[in-house]
């Protein structure tokens, strides 16, 4: 969390940030925490985009809801609009979750913050449609192979994380990764 926050805060002129890391690096949770914090601090519109909404419901949205419950941002499930995969905040901010597997899903909308989760699984044309309309974009990916996101990397907007950067990772998962 703090490494990603420092990267963003230290480079206010950047509009795209690239976070690379493997299993257990806490990319998703840390970025979600930063997005939630930003939405709580001022009225903003944000989107979490992934290649498949159905997969995101089992992973990213579950993480999001857990963080929100822990932070008392969501009191109960009724605070989260399941049918639209959207959460509206009391201050007027909102966060929606979109899957790129649906044609024309939100491509034309402007947003303050865009988080592309597992960007390496998305095609470049779709990603560029969203990135070009966002004030700030954070993309994350696993370092399996080169992909379009590598073209966005410069000396001011990139961070590589590993499981060693996640102080909350369970000992059993650390052992599994090391094995």
mmCIF file of C-alpha atoms in Angstrom:
data_model
loop_
_atom_site.group_PDB
_atom_site.id
_atom_site.type_symbol
_atom_site.label_atom_id
_atom_site.label_comp_id
_atom_site.label_asym_id
_atom_site.label_seq_id
_atom_site.Cartn_x
_atom_site.Cartn_y
_atom_site.Cartn_z
ATOM 1 C CA UNK A 1 0.000 0.000 0.000
ATOM 2 C CA UNK A 2 2.581 2.575 1.074
ATOM 3 C CA UNK A 3 4.916 1.817 -1.831
ATOM 4 C CA UNK A 4 2.127 2.359 -4.370
ATOM 5 C CA UNK A 5 0.906 5.464 -2.527
ATOM 6 C CA UNK A 6 4.441 6.886 -2.511
ATOM 7 C CA UNK A 7 4.826 6.198 -6.240
ATOM 8 C CA UNK A 8 1.622 8.096 -7.026
ATOM 9 C CA UNK A 9 2.215 10.970 -4.594
ATOM 10 C CA UNK A 10 5.821 11.433 -5.736
ATOM 11 C CA UNK A 11 4.815 11.783 -9.382
ATOM 12 C CA UNK A 12 1.817 14.118 -9.590
ATOM 13 C CA UNK A 13 2.321 14.804 -13.303
ATOM 14 C CA UNK A 14 1.850 11.150 -14.279
ATOM 15 C CA UNK A 15 -1.594 9.972 -15.279
ATOM 16 C CA UNK A 16 -0.886 6.244 -15.719
ATOM 17 C CA UNK A 17 0.770 4.063 -13.080
ATOM 18 C CA UNK A 18 1.855 0.471 -13.652
ATOM 19 C CA UNK A 19 2.038 -2.034 -10.780
ATOM 20 C CA UNK A 20 3.643 -5.379 -11.535
ATOM 21 C CA UNK A 21 3.695 -8.276 -9.115
ATOM 22 C CA UNK A 22 3.057 -11.938 -8.638
ATOM 23 C CA UNK A 23 1.034 -13.980 -6.196
ATOM 24 C CA UNK A 24 0.713 -12.500 -2.735
ATOM 25 C CA UNK A 25 2.149 -9.083 -3.640
ATOM 26 C CA UNK A 26 -1.058 -7.334 -2.442
ATOM 27 C CA UNK A 27 -1.556 -5.429 -5.676
ATOM 28 C CA UNK A 28 -5.334 -5.681 -5.792
ATOM 29 C CA UNK A 29 -6.064 -5.008 -2.118
ATOM 30 C CA UNK A 30 -3.590 -2.132 -1.889
ATOM 31 C CA UNK A 31 -4.888 -0.423 -5.023
ATOM 32 C CA UNK A 32 -8.498 -0.872 -3.879
ATOM 33 C CA UNK A 33 -7.609 0.714 -0.536
ATOM 34 C CA UNK A 34 -6.094 3.710 -2.345
ATOM 35 C CA UNK A 35 -9.162 4.079 -4.568
ATOM 36 C CA UNK A 36 -11.558 3.830 -1.598
ATOM 37 C CA UNK A 37 -9.541 6.385 0.342
ATOM 38 C CA UNK A 38 -9.657 8.793 -2.607
ATOM 39 C CA UNK A 39 -13.430 8.334 -3.007
ATOM 40 C CA UNK A 40 -13.992 8.962 0.694
ATOM 41 C CA UNK A 41 -11.874 12.137 0.684
ATOM 42 C CA UNK A 42 -13.645 13.922 -2.177
ATOM 43 C CA UNK A 43 -16.465 13.409 -4.648
ATOM 44 C CA UNK A 44 -15.075 11.353 -7.529
ATOM 45 C CA UNK A 45 -16.140 8.842 -10.127
ATOM 46 C CA UNK A 46 -14.094 5.657 -10.392
ATOM 47 C CA UNK A 47 -14.148 2.381 -12.280
ATOM 48 C CA UNK A 48 -12.493 -0.963 -11.708
ATOM 49 C CA UNK A 49 -12.148 -2.686 -15.061
ATOM 50 C CA UNK A 50 -11.223 -6.291 -15.711
ATOM 51 C CA UNK A 51 -11.428 -8.605 -18.687
ATOM 52 C CA UNK A 52 -14.357 -10.539 -17.176
ATOM 53 C CA UNK A 53 -16.999 -9.235 -14.779
ATOM 54 C CA UNK A 54 -17.949 -12.763 -13.697
ATOM 55 C CA UNK A 55 -14.405 -13.477 -12.493
ATOM 56 C CA UNK A 56 -14.157 -10.073 -10.838
ATOM 57 C CA UNK A 57 -17.282 -10.832 -8.782
ATOM 58 C CA UNK A 58 -15.436 -13.780 -7.228
ATOM 59 C CA UNK A 59 -12.189 -11.899 -6.602
ATOM 60 C CA UNK A 60 -11.913 -8.111 -6.773
ATOM 61 C CA UNK A 61 -15.475 -7.298 -5.699
ATOM 62 C CA UNK A 62 -15.185 -9.711 -2.798
ATOM 63 C CA UNK A 63 -11.939 -7.976 -1.708
ATOM 64 C CA UNK A 64 -13.600 -4.566 -2.147
ATOM 65 C CA UNK A 65 -16.585 -5.475 0.020
ATOM 66 C CA UNK A 66 -14.334 -6.895 2.738
ATOM 67 C CA UNK A 67 -12.260 -3.707 2.870
ATOM 68 C CA UNK A 68 -15.414 -1.567 2.933
ATOM 69 C CA UNK A 69 -16.895 -3.623 5.779
ATOM 70 C CA UNK A 70 -13.616 -3.401 7.724
ATOM 71 C CA UNK A 71 -13.567 0.377 7.213
ATOM 72 C CA UNK A 72 -17.325 0.762 7.939
ATOM 73 C CA UNK A 73 -17.905 2.131 4.434
ATOM 74 C CA UNK A 74 -20.504 -0.565 3.693
ATOM 75 C CA UNK A 75 -22.739 -1.380 6.632
ATOM 76 C CA UNK A 76 -24.560 -4.240 4.921
ATOM 77 C CA UNK A 77 -24.941 -5.835 1.497
ATOM 78 C CA UNK A 78 -27.781 -3.463 0.601
ATOM 79 C CA UNK A 79 -25.255 -0.604 0.362
ATOM 80 C CA UNK A 80 -23.743 -2.263 -2.727
ATOM 81 C CA UNK A 81 -25.875 -2.365 -5.896
ATOM 82 C CA UNK A 82 -25.332 -5.945 -7.080
ATOM 83 C CA UNK A 83 -27.305 -5.647 -10.315
ATOM 84 C CA UNK A 84 -25.159 -2.728 -11.503
ATOM 85 C CA UNK A 85 -21.971 -3.791 -9.659
ATOM 86 C CA UNK A 86 -21.797 -0.273 -8.285
ATOM 87 C CA UNK A 87 -21.289 1.392 -4.915
ATOM 88 C CA UNK A 88 -22.457 4.940 -4.322
ATOM 89 C CA UNK A 89 -20.854 6.798 -1.428
ATOM 90 C CA UNK A 90 -22.632 9.205 0.917
ATOM 91 C CA UNK A 91 -20.500 12.104 -0.375
ATOM 92 C CA UNK A 92 -21.588 11.563 -4.013
ATOM 93 C CA UNK A 93 -18.590 9.496 -5.089
ATOM 94 C CA UNK A 94 -19.175 6.197 -6.795
ATOM 95 C CA UNK A 95 -17.233 3.149 -7.891
ATOM 96 C CA UNK A 96 -18.441 0.803 -10.583
ATOM 97 C CA UNK A 97 -17.040 -2.546 -11.625
ATOM 98 C CA UNK A 98 -17.014 -3.276 -15.342
ATOM 99 C CA UNK A 99 -16.051 -6.296 -17.371
ATOM 100 C CA UNK A 100 -14.507 -5.714 -20.795
ATOM 101 C CA UNK A 101 -16.240 -8.878 -21.972
ATOM 102 C CA UNK A 102 -19.430 -6.854 -22.526
ATOM 103 C CA UNK A 103 -19.510 -4.791 -25.751
ATOM 104 C CA UNK A 104 -19.353 -1.007 -25.305
ATOM 105 C CA UNK A 105 -19.424 -1.302 -21.535
ATOM 106 C CA UNK A 106 -18.716 2.196 -20.231
ATOM 107 C CA UNK A 107 -16.113 3.055 -22.883
ATOM 108 C CA UNK A 108 -17.460 6.554 -23.464
ATOM 109 C CA UNK A 109 -17.774 7.564 -19.826
ATOM 110 C CA UNK A 110 -15.283 9.948 -18.297
ATOM 111 C CA UNK A 111 -14.011 9.048 -14.845
ATOM 112 C CA UNK A 112 -11.566 10.472 -12.334
ATOM 113 C CA UNK A 113 -9.935 7.141 -11.482
ATOM 114 C CA UNK A 114 -9.583 3.963 -13.511
ATOM 115 C CA UNK A 115 -8.117 0.789 -12.080
ATOM 116 C CA UNK A 116 -7.473 -1.963 -14.631
ATOM 117 C CA UNK A 117 -7.096 -5.232 -12.756
ATOM 118 C CA UNK A 118 -5.024 -7.955 -14.432
ATOM 119 C CA UNK A 119 -4.487 -5.677 -17.416
ATOM 120 C CA UNK A 120 -2.395 -8.308 -19.194
ATOM 121 C CA UNK A 121 -5.618 -10.255 -19.841
ATOM 122 C CA UNK A 122 -7.252 -7.348 -21.703
ATOM 123 C CA UNK A 123 -6.744 -6.286 -25.307
ATOM 124 C CA UNK A 124 -5.046 -2.969 -25.973
ATOM 125 C CA UNK A 125 -7.913 -1.412 -27.942
ATOM 126 C CA UNK A 126 -10.346 -1.803 -25.057
ATOM 127 C CA UNK A 127 -7.821 -0.560 -22.510
ATOM 128 C CA UNK A 128 -6.946 2.548 -24.521
ATOM 129 C CA UNK A 129 -10.655 3.451 -24.855
ATOM 130 C CA UNK A 130 -10.875 3.588 -21.059
ATOM 131 C CA UNK A 131 -7.429 5.063 -20.308
ATOM 132 C CA UNK A 132 -7.955 7.968 -22.709
ATOM 133 C CA UNK A 133 -11.045 9.063 -20.747
ATOM 134 C CA UNK A 134 -9.640 8.738 -17.227
ATOM 135 C CA UNK A 135 -7.917 11.347 -15.107
ATOM 136 C CA UNK A 136 -5.740 8.809 -13.289
ATOM 137 C CA UNK A 137 -5.202 5.200 -14.325
ATOM 138 C CA UNK A 138 -3.598 2.411 -12.307
ATOM 139 C CA UNK A 139 -2.989 -0.888 -14.034
ATOM 140 C CA UNK A 140 -1.764 -4.063 -12.420
ATOM 141 C CA UNK A 141 -0.556 -7.294 -13.916
ATOM 142 C CA UNK A 142 1.353 -10.467 -13.213
ATOM 143 C CA UNK A 143 4.818 -10.564 -14.792
ATOM 144 C CA UNK A 144 4.161 -13.596 -16.995
ATOM 145 C CA UNK A 145 5.043 -12.043 -20.365
ATOM 146 C CA UNK A 146 5.415 -8.724 -22.155
ATOM 147 C CA UNK A 147 2.128 -6.992 -22.998
ATOM 148 C CA UNK A 148 0.747 -3.592 -24.058
ATOM 149 C CA UNK A 149 1.045 -2.125 -20.542
ATOM 150 C CA UNK A 150 4.823 -2.252 -20.775
ATOM 151 C CA UNK A 151 4.603 0.582 -23.334
ATOM 152 C CA UNK A 152 3.262 2.887 -20.616
ATOM 153 C CA UNK A 153 6.206 2.322 -18.262
ATOM 154 C CA UNK A 154 8.666 5.106 -17.572
ATOM 155 C CA UNK A 155 11.048 5.860 -14.706
ATOM 156 C CA UNK A 156 8.335 7.699 -12.736
ATOM 157 C CA UNK A 157 5.273 5.462 -12.932
ATOM 158 C CA UNK A 158 6.330 1.847 -12.417
ATOM 159 C CA UNK A 159 6.710 -0.402 -9.390
ATOM 160 C CA UNK A 160 7.431 -4.121 -9.126
ATOM 161 C CA UNK A 161 6.166 -5.839 -5.984
ATOM 162 C CA UNK A 162 6.633 -9.352 -4.649
ATOM 163 C CA UNK A 163 5.134 -11.386 -1.826
ATOM 164 C CA UNK A 164 7.954 -10.007 0.333
ATOM 165 C CA UNK A 165 6.303 -6.566 0.121
ATOM 166 C CA UNK A 166 3.144 -7.930 1.764
ATOM 167 C CA UNK A 167 3.627 -8.016 5.525
ATOM 168 C CA UNK A 168 0.120 -9.446 5.995
ATOM 169 C CA UNK A 169 0.648 -12.567 3.912
ATOM 170 C CA UNK A 170 0.077 -15.736 5.909
ATOM 171 C CA UNK A 171 3.025 -17.976 6.684
ATOM 172 C CA UNK A 172 1.348 -20.840 4.851
ATOM 173 C CA UNK A 173 1.033 -18.814 1.644
ATOM 174 C CA UNK A 174 4.658 -17.628 1.927
ATOM 175 C CA UNK A 175 5.715 -21.266 2.290
ATOM 176 C CA UNK A 176 3.615 -22.239 -0.720
ATOM 177 C CA UNK A 177 5.174 -19.487 -2.863
ATOM 178 C CA UNK A 178 8.686 -20.430 -1.776
ATOM 179 C CA UNK A 179 8.026 -24.108 -2.495
#
